[in-house]
Amino acid sequence: MEKEEIIIKISKLKQNSIILAHNYQNPEIQDISDYNGDSLQLARIAAELKTYRIIFCGVHFMAESAKILSPEKEVLIPRYDAGCQLADMITLEELKDFKKDYPDAAVVTYVNSSAEIKAESDICCTSSNAVQVVNSLKNKRILFIPDKNLGNYVKSKITDKEIIPWKGYCPTHQKITLADILAARRKYPDAKVMVHPECTMEVINEADFVLSTGGMLKLAKGSEHKEFIIGTEKGMTYRLSKDNPGKLFHDLSPKPVCREMKKIKLVDVLNAFEKNQYRIEVDEEISRKAKKALDAMLDIKQDKN
Ligand code: 13P
């Protein structure tokens, strides 16, 4: 079937549904979606939408978070196998043992995690609000899971708490190196460098801005600078270029491609509508506990990122 034909079919089937797409999705998916955004923006939209059915184009934990926040809605993910390697880097047993070692600590869990891990946490965070979330807690000691890079970034911003990061990392962002950033700066000497806080500290320390994907979009739009080097998943330069005609966006490196994010194709979205697949289901008890941690995060007022 031709691309145009699929798009027409999707728009006919779409009534009473909303398509949400993460900023890393394939361009054709971003183009047919109702809302694009970063993890926090999409979680907020999912929680506030009045529509009964959400088609979530992202990876599994994102659709799962939407379902937890709106258990009464039907949440579909067009590819059930679109996962997140970072989310898989801590098991429930490991988290329980970690907590036993530090009984006085609060557990801050990056949304890139499973529902059962969220259910064992005090509060969730995303890359755009992690510092704010940690600052909102009374505890002096914080277990930050599962991303060590985001945890170390938060640690570099907060000095009055002991932050103990878990050892997970995003393999896509881990591919960006200090040598890449130095080479990109030599190639585009006038460009400002934005990187995602899932990058290593070496890379973060060399950047001009450290931002979530939503934060990058906001900064690019409001900035007087015309040229940027982007250190995150490759899909981001599509969104930035589309939203900012006349400005230039270069990939910091060609390496960071998230295969999971790129799994969803137009035909999968059509199949989601036609076959009502794949429904996200979360165990009721786990969902209730995980929702507490997500709600605690959403209750914090959003800051500028
Ligand atoms: P953002 O919340 O910045 O969009 O990040 C999502 C993500 O999973 C990065 O790997």
PDB file of C-alpha atoms and ligand atoms in Angstrom:
ATOM      1  CA  MET A   1       0.000   0.000   0.000  1.00  0.00           C
ATOM      2  CA  GLU A   2       1.248   3.490  -0.828  1.00  0.00           C
ATOM      3  CA  LYS A   3       2.120   5.917   1.961  1.00  0.00           C
ATOM      4  CA  GLU A   4      -0.647   8.361   0.964  1.00  0.00           C
ATOM      5  CA  GLU A   5      -3.228   5.582   0.970  1.00  0.00           C
ATOM      6  CA  ILE A   6      -2.219   4.511   4.482  1.00  0.00           C
ATOM      7  CA  ILE A   7      -2.427   8.106   5.734  1.00  0.00           C
ATOM      8  CA  ILE A   8      -5.949   8.525   4.293  1.00  0.00           C
ATOM      9  CA  LYS A   9      -7.070   5.249   5.890  1.00  0.00           C
ATOM     10  CA  ILE A  10      -5.641   6.282   9.256  1.00  0.00           C
ATOM     11  CA  SER A  11      -7.394   9.657   9.169  1.00  0.00           C
ATOM     12  CA  LYS A  12     -10.744   7.925   8.422  1.00  0.00           C
ATOM     13  CA  LEU A  13     -10.324   5.470  11.295  1.00  0.00           C
ATOM     14  CA  LYS A  14      -9.068   8.036  13.726  1.00  0.00           C
ATOM     15  CA  GLN A  15     -12.314   9.399  15.188  1.00  0.00           C
ATOM     16  CA  ASN A  16     -12.387   9.528  18.986  1.00  0.00           C
ATOM     17  CA  SER A  17      -8.682   8.715  19.140  1.00  0.00           C
ATOM     18  CA  ILE A  18      -5.581  10.760  19.683  1.00  0.00           C
ATOM     19  CA  ILE A  19      -2.151   9.868  18.318  1.00  0.00           C
ATOM     20  CA  LEU A  20       0.745  10.837  20.592  1.00  0.00           C
ATOM     21  CA  ALA A  21       4.306  10.614  19.261  1.00  0.00           C
ATOM     22  CA  HIS A  22       7.636  11.041  21.002  1.00  0.00           C
ATOM     23  CA  ASN A  23      10.156  13.441  19.455  1.00  0.00           C
ATOM     24  CA  TYR A  24      12.392  10.500  18.400  1.00  0.00           C
ATOM     25  CA  GLN A  25       9.714   8.835  16.253  1.00  0.00           C
ATOM     26  CA  ASN A  26      10.157   8.397  12.490  1.00  0.00           C
ATOM     27  CA  PRO A  27       9.274  11.633  10.605  1.00  0.00           C
ATOM     28  CA  GLU A  28       6.153  10.129   8.967  1.00  0.00           C
ATOM     29  CA  ILE A  29       4.821   9.163  12.406  1.00  0.00           C
ATOM     30  CA  GLN A  30       5.501  12.624  13.827  1.00  0.00           C
ATOM     31  CA  ASP A  31       3.699  14.107  10.825  1.00  0.00           C
ATOM     32  CA  ILE A  32       0.441  12.178  11.364  1.00  0.00           C
ATOM     33  CA  SER A  33       0.331  12.579  15.141  1.00  0.00           C
ATOM     34  CA  ASP A  34      -1.905  14.982  17.081  1.00  0.00           C
ATOM     35  CA  TYR A  35       0.761  15.794  19.644  1.00  0.00           C
ATOM     36  CA  ASN A  36       4.558  15.434  19.640  1.00  0.00           C
ATOM     37  CA  GLY A  37       6.531  15.881  22.789  1.00  0.00           C
ATOM     38  CA  ASP A  38       9.100  14.743  25.313  1.00  0.00           C
ATOM     39  CA  SER A  39       8.310  12.175  28.021  1.00  0.00           C
ATOM     40  CA  LEU A  40       6.950  14.703  30.499  1.00  0.00           C
ATOM     41  CA  GLN A  41       4.819  16.568  27.959  1.00  0.00           C
ATOM     42  CA  LEU A  42       3.321  13.319  26.644  1.00  0.00           C
ATOM     43  CA  ALA A  43       2.613  12.017  30.163  1.00  0.00           C
ATOM     44  CA  ARG A  44       0.808  15.263  31.008  1.00  0.00           C
ATOM     45  CA  ILE A  45      -1.196  15.214  27.776  1.00  0.00           C
ATOM     46  CA  ALA A  46      -2.153  11.553  28.294  1.00  0.00           C
ATOM     47  CA  ALA A  47      -3.354  12.324  31.821  1.00  0.00           C
ATOM     48  CA  GLU A  48      -5.413  15.335  30.754  1.00  0.00           C
ATOM     49  CA  LEU A  49      -6.943  14.117  27.476  1.00  0.00           C
ATOM     50  CA  LYS A  50     -10.669  13.599  27.385  1.00  0.00           C
ATOM     51  CA  THR A  51     -10.450  11.182  24.431  1.00  0.00           C
ATOM     52  CA  TYR A  52     -11.195   7.536  25.161  1.00  0.00           C
ATOM     53  CA  ARG A  53      -8.481   6.010  22.988  1.00  0.00           C
ATOM     54  CA  ILE A  54      -4.775   6.899  22.806  1.00  0.00           C
ATOM     55  CA  ILE A  55      -2.452   5.490  20.132  1.00  0.00           C
ATOM     56  CA  PHE A  56       0.961   5.909  21.686  1.00  0.00           C
ATOM     57  CA  CYS A  57       3.872   6.047  19.247  1.00  0.00           C
ATOM     58  CA  GLY A  58       6.917   5.711  21.443  1.00  0.00           C
ATOM     59  CA  VAL A  59       8.484   2.919  23.455  1.00  0.00           C
ATOM     60  CA  HIS A  60       6.660   0.604  25.823  1.00  0.00           C
ATOM     61  CA  PHE A  61       7.296   2.425  29.124  1.00  0.00           C
ATOM     62  CA  MET A  62       5.796   5.615  27.688  1.00  0.00           C
ATOM     63  CA  ALA A  63       2.542   3.934  26.622  1.00  0.00           C
ATOM     64  CA  GLU A  64       2.482   2.089  29.943  1.00  0.00           C
ATOM     65  CA  SER A  65       2.807   5.388  31.844  1.00  0.00           C
ATOM     66  CA  ALA A  66      -0.126   6.789  29.820  1.00  0.00           C
ATOM     67  CA  LYS A  67      -2.233   3.769  30.776  1.00  0.00           C
ATOM     68  CA  ILE A  68      -1.273   4.063  34.454  1.00  0.00           C
ATOM     69  CA  LEU A  69      -2.205   7.739  34.469  1.00  0.00           C
ATOM     70  CA  SER A  70      -5.517   7.073  32.690  1.00  0.00           C
ATOM     71  CA  PRO A  71      -6.581   3.516  33.555  1.00  0.00           C
ATOM     72  CA  GLU A  72     -10.070   4.147  32.180  1.00  0.00           C
ATOM     73  CA  LYS A  73      -8.710   4.883  28.697  1.00  0.00           C
ATOM     74  CA  GLU A  74      -7.702   2.419  26.039  1.00  0.00           C
ATOM     75  CA  VAL A  75      -4.007   2.833  25.280  1.00  0.00           C
ATOM     76  CA  LEU A  76      -2.594   1.112  22.206  1.00  0.00           C
ATOM     77  CA  ILE A  77       1.048   0.844  21.138  1.00  0.00           C
ATOM     78  CA  PRO A  78       1.473  -0.010  17.441  1.00  0.00           C
ATOM     79  CA  ARG A  79       4.553  -2.208  18.100  1.00  0.00           C
ATOM     80  CA  TYR A  80       4.453  -4.161  21.342  1.00  0.00           C
ATOM     81  CA  ASP A  81       8.141  -5.029  21.014  1.00  0.00           C
ATOM     82  CA  ALA A  82       9.281  -1.372  21.064  1.00  0.00           C
ATOM     83  CA  GLY A  83      11.151  -1.516  24.361  1.00  0.00           C
ATOM     84  CA  CYS A  84      13.831   0.449  26.220  1.00  0.00           C
ATOM     85  CA  GLN A  85      17.168  -1.150  27.099  1.00  0.00           C
ATOM     86  CA  LEU A  86      17.709   1.392  29.866  1.00  0.00           C
ATOM     87  CA  ALA A  87      14.362   0.469  31.465  1.00  0.00           C
ATOM     88  CA  ASP A  88      15.507  -3.172  31.513  1.00  0.00           C
ATOM     89  CA  MET A  89      18.708  -2.369  33.436  1.00  0.00           C
ATOM     90  CA  ILE A  90      17.224  -2.834  36.899  1.00  0.00           C
ATOM     91  CA  THR A  91      15.080  -5.724  38.135  1.00  0.00           C
ATOM     92  CA  LEU A  92      12.579  -5.616  40.973  1.00  0.00           C
ATOM     93  CA  GLU A  93      14.837  -7.815  43.111  1.00  0.00           C
ATOM     94  CA  GLU A  94      17.801  -5.509  42.514  1.00  0.00           C
ATOM     95  CA  LEU A  95      15.736  -2.477  43.495  1.00  0.00           C
ATOM     96  CA  LYS A  96      14.480  -4.170  46.663  1.00  0.00           C
ATOM     97  CA  ASP A  97      18.078  -5.051  47.664  1.00  0.00           C
ATOM     98  CA  PHE A  98      19.254  -1.509  46.851  1.00  0.00           C
ATOM     99  CA  LYS A  99      16.510  -0.112  49.101  1.00  0.00           C
ATOM    100  CA  LYS A 100      17.475  -2.496  51.919  1.00  0.00           C
ATOM    101  CA  ASP A 101      21.040  -1.147  51.799  1.00  0.00           C
ATOM    102  CA  TYR A 102      19.796   2.443  52.249  1.00  0.00           C
ATOM    103  CA  PRO A 103      16.578   2.328  54.321  1.00  0.00           C
ATOM    104  CA  ASP A 104      16.544   6.113  54.906  1.00  0.00           C
ATOM    105  CA  ALA A 105      16.751   7.012  51.221  1.00  0.00           C
ATOM    106  CA  ALA A 106      14.003   8.162  48.873  1.00  0.00           C
ATOM    107  CA  VAL A 107      13.789   6.385  45.529  1.00  0.00           C
ATOM    108  CA  VAL A 108      13.616   8.669  42.487  1.00  0.00           C
ATOM    109  CA  THR A 109      12.858   6.713  39.347  1.00  0.00           C
ATOM    110  CA  TYR A 110      13.370   7.950  35.828  1.00  0.00           C
ATOM    111  CA  VAL A 111      10.228   7.294  33.770  1.00  0.00           C
ATOM    112  CA  ASN A 112      12.350   5.033  31.543  1.00  0.00           C
ATOM    113  CA  SER A 113      11.430   2.114  33.791  1.00  0.00           C
ATOM    114  CA  SER A 114       8.789  -0.608  34.090  1.00  0.00           C
ATOM    115  CA  ALA A 115       5.506  -0.214  35.988  1.00  0.00           C
ATOM    116  CA  GLU A 116       6.667  -2.596  38.728  1.00  0.00           C
ATOM    117  CA  ILE A 117       9.816  -0.532  39.313  1.00  0.00           C
ATOM    118  CA  LYS A 118       7.756   2.674  39.456  1.00  0.00           C
ATOM    119  CA  ALA A 119       5.452   0.957  41.956  1.00  0.00           C
ATOM    120  CA  GLU A 120       8.420   0.476  44.325  1.00  0.00           C
ATOM    121  CA  SER A 121       9.475   4.135  44.033  1.00  0.00           C
ATOM    122  CA  ASP A 122       8.657   7.320  45.924  1.00  0.00           C
ATOM    123  CA  ILE A 123       8.519   9.589  42.909  1.00  0.00           C
ATOM    124  CA  CYS A 124       9.227   9.528  39.180  1.00  0.00           C
ATOM    125  CA  CYS A 125      11.115  12.072  37.115  1.00  0.00           C
ATOM    126  CA  THR A 126      11.902  12.751  33.478  1.00  0.00           C
ATOM    127  CA  SER A 127      14.975  14.331  31.932  1.00  0.00           C
ATOM    128  CA  SER A 128      13.274  17.728  32.036  1.00  0.00           C
ATOM    129  CA  ASN A 129      12.430  17.779  35.745  1.00  0.00           C
ATOM    130  CA  ALA A 130      14.938  15.442  37.474  1.00  0.00           C
ATOM    131  CA  VAL A 131      16.752  18.227  39.359  1.00  0.00           C
ATOM    132  CA  GLN A 132      13.463  19.790  40.435  1.00  0.00           C
ATOM    133  CA  VAL A 133      12.086  16.429  41.601  1.00  0.00           C
ATOM    134  CA  VAL A 134      15.157  15.625  43.713  1.00  0.00           C
ATOM    135  CA  ASN A 135      15.121  19.138  45.172  1.00  0.00           C
ATOM    136  CA  SER A 136      11.461  18.708  46.144  1.00  0.00           C
ATOM    137  CA  LEU A 137      12.285  15.849  48.543  1.00  0.00           C
ATOM    138  CA  LYS A 138      13.059  16.215  52.247  1.00  0.00           C
ATOM    139  CA  ASN A 139      15.317  13.144  52.311  1.00  0.00           C
ATOM    140  CA  LYS A 140      19.033  13.822  52.402  1.00  0.00           C
ATOM    141  CA  ARG A 141      19.818  10.580  50.622  1.00  0.00           C
ATOM    142  CA  ILE A 142      18.423   9.702  47.183  1.00  0.00           C
ATOM    143  CA  LEU A 143      18.604   6.456  45.257  1.00  0.00           C
ATOM    144  CA  PHE A 144      18.434   7.515  41.629  1.00  0.00           C
ATOM    145  CA  ILE A 145      17.412   4.749  39.243  1.00  0.00           C
ATOM    146  CA  PRO A 146      18.013   3.364  36.669  1.00  0.00           C
ATOM    147  CA  ASP A 147      20.171   5.876  34.706  1.00  0.00           C
ATOM    148  CA  LYS A 148      23.646   6.610  36.098  1.00  0.00           C
ATOM    149  CA  ASN A 149      24.255   9.389  33.564  1.00  0.00           C
ATOM    150  CA  LEU A 150      21.113  11.329  34.440  1.00  0.00           C
ATOM    151  CA  GLY A 151      21.834  10.544  38.109  1.00  0.00           C
ATOM    152  CA  ASN A 152      25.359  11.943  37.840  1.00  0.00           C
ATOM    153  CA  TYR A 153      24.052  15.014  36.056  1.00  0.00           C
ATOM    154  CA  VAL A 154      21.561  15.640  38.888  1.00  0.00           C
ATOM    155  CA  LYS A 155      24.387  15.045  41.378  1.00  0.00           C
ATOM    156  CA  SER A 156      26.450  17.764  39.655  1.00  0.00           C
ATOM    157  CA  LYS A 157      23.580  20.221  40.198  1.00  0.00           C
ATOM    158  CA  ILE A 158      22.657  19.398  43.801  1.00  0.00           C
ATOM    159  CA  THR A 159      25.217  19.638  46.569  1.00  0.00           C
ATOM    160  CA  ASP A 160      23.143  19.307  49.753  1.00  0.00           C
ATOM    161  CA  LYS A 161      22.011  15.713  49.143  1.00  0.00           C
ATOM    162  CA  GLU A 162      23.758  12.407  48.712  1.00  0.00           C
ATOM    163  CA  ILE A 163      22.662  11.024  45.344  1.00  0.00           C
ATOM    164  CA  ILE A 164      23.424   7.388  44.684  1.00  0.00           C
ATOM    165  CA  PRO A 165      22.799   6.468  41.045  1.00  0.00           C
ATOM    166  CA  TRP A 166      22.040   2.928  39.835  1.00  0.00           C
ATOM    167  CA  LYS A 167      24.385   1.565  37.148  1.00  0.00           C
ATOM    168  CA  GLY A 168      22.028   1.649  34.117  1.00  0.00           C
ATOM    169  CA  TYR A 169      22.526   3.784  31.025  1.00  0.00           C
ATOM    170  CA  CYS A 170      20.941   4.407  27.639  1.00  0.00           C
ATOM    171  CA  PRO A 171      23.080   2.547  25.070  1.00  0.00           C
ATOM    172  CA  THR A 172      22.068   5.072  22.384  1.00  0.00           C
ATOM    173  CA  HIS A 173      23.298   8.125  24.307  1.00  0.00           C
ATOM    174  CA  GLN A 174      26.325   6.229  25.632  1.00  0.00           C
ATOM    175  CA  LYS A 175      27.603   6.089  22.034  1.00  0.00           C
ATOM    176  CA  ILE A 176      28.204   9.854  21.998  1.00  0.00           C
ATOM    177  CA  THR A 177      31.818  10.533  23.000  1.00  0.00           C
ATOM    178  CA  LEU A 178      33.960  13.503  23.991  1.00  0.00           C
ATOM    179  CA  ALA A 179      35.911  13.050  20.735  1.00  0.00           C
ATOM    180  CA  ASP A 180      32.608  13.383  18.792  1.00  0.00           C
ATOM    181  CA  ILE A 181      31.739  16.648  20.462  1.00  0.00           C
ATOM    182  CA  LEU A 182      35.220  18.096  19.933  1.00  0.00           C
ATOM    183  CA  ALA A 183      35.169  17.078  16.254  1.00  0.00           C
ATOM    184  CA  ALA A 184      31.676  18.573  15.771  1.00  0.00           C
ATOM    185  CA  ARG A 185      32.792  21.854  17.320  1.00  0.00           C
ATOM    186  CA  ARG A 186      35.768  22.001  14.927  1.00  0.00           C
ATOM    187  CA  LYS A 187      33.465  21.306  11.969  1.00  0.00           C
ATOM    188  CA  TYR A 188      30.782  23.841  12.957  1.00  0.00           C
ATOM    189  CA  PRO A 189      32.626  26.500  14.986  1.00  0.00           C
ATOM    190  CA  ASP A 190      29.645  28.888  15.104  1.00  0.00           C
ATOM    191  CA  ALA A 191      27.150  26.338  16.401  1.00  0.00           C
ATOM    192  CA  LYS A 192      25.920  25.985  19.991  1.00  0.00           C
ATOM    193  CA  VAL A 193      25.949  22.461  21.415  1.00  0.00           C
ATOM    194  CA  MET A 194      22.864  20.963  23.074  1.00  0.00           C
ATOM    195  CA  VAL A 195      23.038  17.484  24.602  1.00  0.00           C
ATOM    196  CA  HIS A 196      20.584  15.232  26.431  1.00  0.00           C
ATOM    197  CA  PRO A 197      21.307  14.476  30.123  1.00  0.00           C
ATOM    198  CA  GLU A 198      21.417  10.740  29.292  1.00  0.00           C
ATOM    199  CA  CYS A 199      24.893  11.468  27.831  1.00  0.00           C
ATOM    200  CA  THR A 200      28.028  10.814  29.884  1.00  0.00           C
ATOM    201  CA  MET A 201      29.389  13.569  32.154  1.00  0.00           C
ATOM    202  CA  GLU A 202      32.397  13.996  29.829  1.00  0.00           C
ATOM    203  CA  VAL A 203      30.030  14.984  27.047  1.00  0.00           C
ATOM    204  CA  ILE A 204      27.727  17.011  29.315  1.00  0.00           C
ATOM    205  CA  ASN A 205      30.656  19.058  30.634  1.00  0.00           C
ATOM    206  CA  GLU A 206      31.654  20.015  27.104  1.00  0.00           C
ATOM    207  CA  ALA A 207      28.144  21.130  26.011  1.00  0.00           C
ATOM    208  CA  ASP A 208      26.598  24.604  26.016  1.00  0.00           C
ATOM    209  CA  PHE A 209      23.144  23.339  27.063  1.00  0.00           C
ATOM    210  CA  VAL A 210      21.900  20.131  28.709  1.00  0.00           C
ATOM    211  CA  LEU A 211      18.237  19.627  27.916  1.00  0.00           C
ATOM    212  CA  SER A 212      15.382  17.192  27.464  1.00  0.00           C
ATOM    213  CA  THR A 213      14.082  16.861  23.906  1.00  0.00           C
ATOM    214  CA  GLY A 214      11.264  19.279  24.758  1.00  0.00           C
ATOM    215  CA  GLY A 215      13.803  21.678  26.273  1.00  0.00           C
ATOM    216  CA  MET A 216      15.866  21.557  23.062  1.00  0.00           C
ATOM    217  CA  LEU A 217      12.822  22.517  20.993  1.00  0.00           C
ATOM    218  CA  LYS A 218      12.005  25.381  23.315  1.00  0.00           C
ATOM    219  CA  LEU A 219      15.549  26.707  23.385  1.00  0.00           C
ATOM    220  CA  ALA A 220      15.999  26.509  19.595  1.00  0.00           C
ATOM    221  CA  LYS A 221      12.769  28.407  19.023  1.00  0.00           C
ATOM    222  CA  GLY A 222      13.509  31.197  21.469  1.00  0.00           C
ATOM    223  CA  SER A 223      17.236  31.548  20.776  1.00  0.00           C
ATOM    224  CA  GLU A 224      18.926  34.198  18.674  1.00  0.00           C
ATOM    225  CA  HIS A 225      21.475  31.546  17.593  1.00  0.00           C
ATOM    226  CA  LYS A 226      20.976  30.149  14.128  1.00  0.00           C
ATOM    227  CA  GLU A 227      23.097  26.993  14.242  1.00  0.00           C
ATOM    228  CA  PHE A 228      23.144  24.080  16.676  1.00  0.00           C
ATOM    229  CA  ILE A 229      24.877  20.745  17.170  1.00  0.00           C
ATOM    230  CA  ILE A 230      22.478  18.184  18.654  1.00  0.00           C
ATOM    231  CA  GLY A 231      23.673  15.401  20.953  1.00  0.00           C
ATOM    232  CA  THR A 232      20.787  12.985  21.306  1.00  0.00           C
ATOM    233  CA  GLU A 233      18.874  10.391  19.277  1.00  0.00           C
ATOM    234  CA  LYS A 234      19.151  11.160  15.572  1.00  0.00           C
ATOM    235  CA  GLY A 235      15.399  11.747  15.069  1.00  0.00           C
ATOM    236  CA  MET A 236      15.577  14.988  16.996  1.00  0.00           C
ATOM    237  CA  THR A 237      17.120  17.031  14.183  1.00  0.00           C
ATOM    238  CA  TYR A 238      14.027  16.328  12.042  1.00  0.00           C
ATOM    239  CA  ARG A 239      11.711  17.924  14.623  1.00  0.00           C
ATOM    240  CA  LEU A 240      14.076  20.822  15.270  1.00  0.00           C
ATOM    241  CA  SER A 241      14.483  21.597  11.554  1.00  0.00           C
ATOM    242  CA  LYS A 242      10.738  21.292  10.911  1.00  0.00           C
ATOM    243  CA  ASP A 243       9.893  23.692  13.742  1.00  0.00           C
ATOM    244  CA  ASN A 244      12.656  26.183  12.956  1.00  0.00           C
ATOM    245  CA  PRO A 245      12.919  26.925   9.239  1.00  0.00           C
ATOM    246  CA  GLY A 246      15.973  29.069   8.601  1.00  0.00           C
ATOM    247  CA  LYS A 247      18.014  27.545  11.452  1.00  0.00           C
ATOM    248  CA  LEU A 248      20.609  24.798  11.049  1.00  0.00           C
ATOM    249  CA  PHE A 249      20.774  21.621  13.156  1.00  0.00           C
ATOM    250  CA  HIS A 250      23.667  19.159  12.873  1.00  0.00           C
ATOM    251  CA  ASP A 251      23.805  15.702  14.455  1.00  0.00           C
ATOM    252  CA  LEU A 252      26.659  15.610  16.929  1.00  0.00           C
ATOM    253  CA  SER A 253      27.338  12.077  15.709  1.00  0.00           C
ATOM    254  CA  PRO A 254      25.598   9.682  13.286  1.00  0.00           C
ATOM    255  CA  LYS A 255      25.810   6.884  15.887  1.00  0.00           C
ATOM    256  CA  PRO A 256      22.936   7.486  18.325  1.00  0.00           C
ATOM    257  CA  VAL A 257      19.987   5.790  16.633  1.00  0.00           C
ATOM    258  CA  CYS A 258      17.444   4.110  18.922  1.00  0.00           C
ATOM    259  CA  ARG A 259      16.230   1.061  17.008  1.00  0.00           C
ATOM    260  CA  GLU A 260      13.343   0.640  19.431  1.00  0.00           C
ATOM    261  CA  MET A 261      12.006   4.148  18.799  1.00  0.00           C
ATOM    262  CA  LYS A 262      12.236   3.597  15.047  1.00  0.00           C
ATOM    263  CA  LYS A 263      10.256   0.349  15.001  1.00  0.00           C
ATOM    264  CA  ILE A 264       6.851   1.973  14.504  1.00  0.00           C
ATOM    265  CA  LYS A 265       6.007   2.515  10.831  1.00  0.00           C
ATOM    266  CA  LEU A 266       2.836   3.964   9.274  1.00  0.00           C
ATOM    267  CA  VAL A 267       1.485   0.511   8.524  1.00  0.00           C
ATOM    268  CA  ASP A 268       1.787  -0.406  12.219  1.00  0.00           C
ATOM    269  CA  VAL A 269      -0.356   2.609  13.125  1.00  0.00           C
ATOM    270  CA  LEU A 270      -2.939   1.529  10.562  1.00  0.00           C
ATOM    271  CA  ASN A 271      -2.879  -2.015  11.992  1.00  0.00           C
ATOM    272  CA  ALA A 272      -3.323  -0.565  15.484  1.00  0.00           C
ATOM    273  CA  PHE A 273      -6.588   1.045  14.361  1.00  0.00           C
ATOM    274  CA  GLU A 274      -7.832  -1.835  12.225  1.00  0.00           C
ATOM    275  CA  LYS A 275      -6.990  -4.625  14.656  1.00  0.00           C
ATOM    276  CA  ASN A 276      -7.242  -2.664  17.893  1.00  0.00           C
ATOM    277  CA  GLN A 277      -3.678  -3.640  18.828  1.00  0.00           C
ATOM    278  CA  TYR A 278      -1.622  -3.731  20.999  1.00  0.00           C
ATOM    279  CA  ARG A 279      -3.556  -2.939  24.144  1.00  0.00           C
ATOM    280  CA  ILE A 280      -1.521  -1.924  27.169  1.00  0.00           C
ATOM    281  CA  GLU A 281      -2.662  -3.675  30.348  1.00  0.00           C
ATOM    282  CA  VAL A 282      -1.144  -3.146  33.786  1.00  0.00           C
ATOM    283  CA  ASP A 283      -1.888  -5.169  36.904  1.00  0.00           C
ATOM    284  CA  GLU A 284      -4.301  -3.132  39.041  1.00  0.00           C
ATOM    285  CA  GLU A 285      -2.267  -3.139  42.256  1.00  0.00           C
ATOM    286  CA  ILE A 286       1.002  -2.307  40.476  1.00  0.00           C
ATOM    287  CA  SER A 287      -0.768   0.391  38.476  1.00  0.00           C
ATOM    288  CA  ARG A 288      -2.203   1.988  41.620  1.00  0.00           C
ATOM    289  CA  LYS A 289       1.223   2.150  43.301  1.00  0.00           C
ATOM    290  CA  ALA A 290       3.027   3.317  40.146  1.00  0.00           C
ATOM    291  CA  LYS A 291       0.409   6.044  39.651  1.00  0.00           C
ATOM    292  CA  LYS A 292       1.280   7.474  43.073  1.00  0.00           C
ATOM    293  CA  ALA A 293       4.909   7.920  41.978  1.00  0.00           C
ATOM    294  CA  LEU A 294       3.884   9.443  38.631  1.00  0.00           C
ATOM    295  CA  ASP A 295       1.285  11.728  40.225  1.00  0.00           C
ATOM    296  CA  ALA A 296       3.850  12.930  42.767  1.00  0.00           C
ATOM    297  CA  MET A 297       5.997  14.010  39.817  1.00  0.00           C
ATOM    298  CA  LEU A 298       3.115  15.652  37.943  1.00  0.00           C
ATOM    299  CA  ASP A 299       2.131  17.572  41.076  1.00  0.00           C
ATOM    300  CA  ILE A 300       5.428  19.457  40.880  1.00  0.00           C
ATOM    301  CA  LYS A 301       5.002  22.575  38.820  1.00  0.00           C
ATOM    302  CA  GLN A 302       6.845  22.398  35.508  1.00  0.00           C
ATOM    303  CA  ASP A 303       9.930  24.571  35.141  1.00  0.00           C
ATOM    304  CA  LYS A 304      11.465  26.082  32.056  1.00  0.00           C
ATOM    305  CA  ASN A 305      12.888  22.856  30.534  1.00  0.00           C
TER     306      ASN A 305
HETATM  307  P1  13P B   1      12.867  13.133  26.789  1.00  0.00           P
HETATM  308  O1  13P B   1      11.967  13.098  27.956  1.00  0.00           O
HETATM  309  O2  13P B   1      13.928  14.176  26.848  1.00  0.00           O
HETATM  310  O3  13P B   1      12.081  13.221  25.514  1.00  0.00           O
HETATM  311  O4  13P B   1      13.702  11.773  26.741  1.00  0.00           O
HETATM  312  C1  13P B   1      13.102  10.580  26.486  1.00  0.00           C
HETATM  313  C2  13P B   1      14.058   9.470  26.354  1.00  0.00           C
HETATM  314  O5  13P B   1      13.685   8.341  26.512  1.00  0.00           O
HETATM  315  C3  13P B   1      15.450   9.760  26.061  1.00  0.00           C
HETATM  316  O6  13P B   1      16.141   8.598  25.752  1.00  0.00           O
END
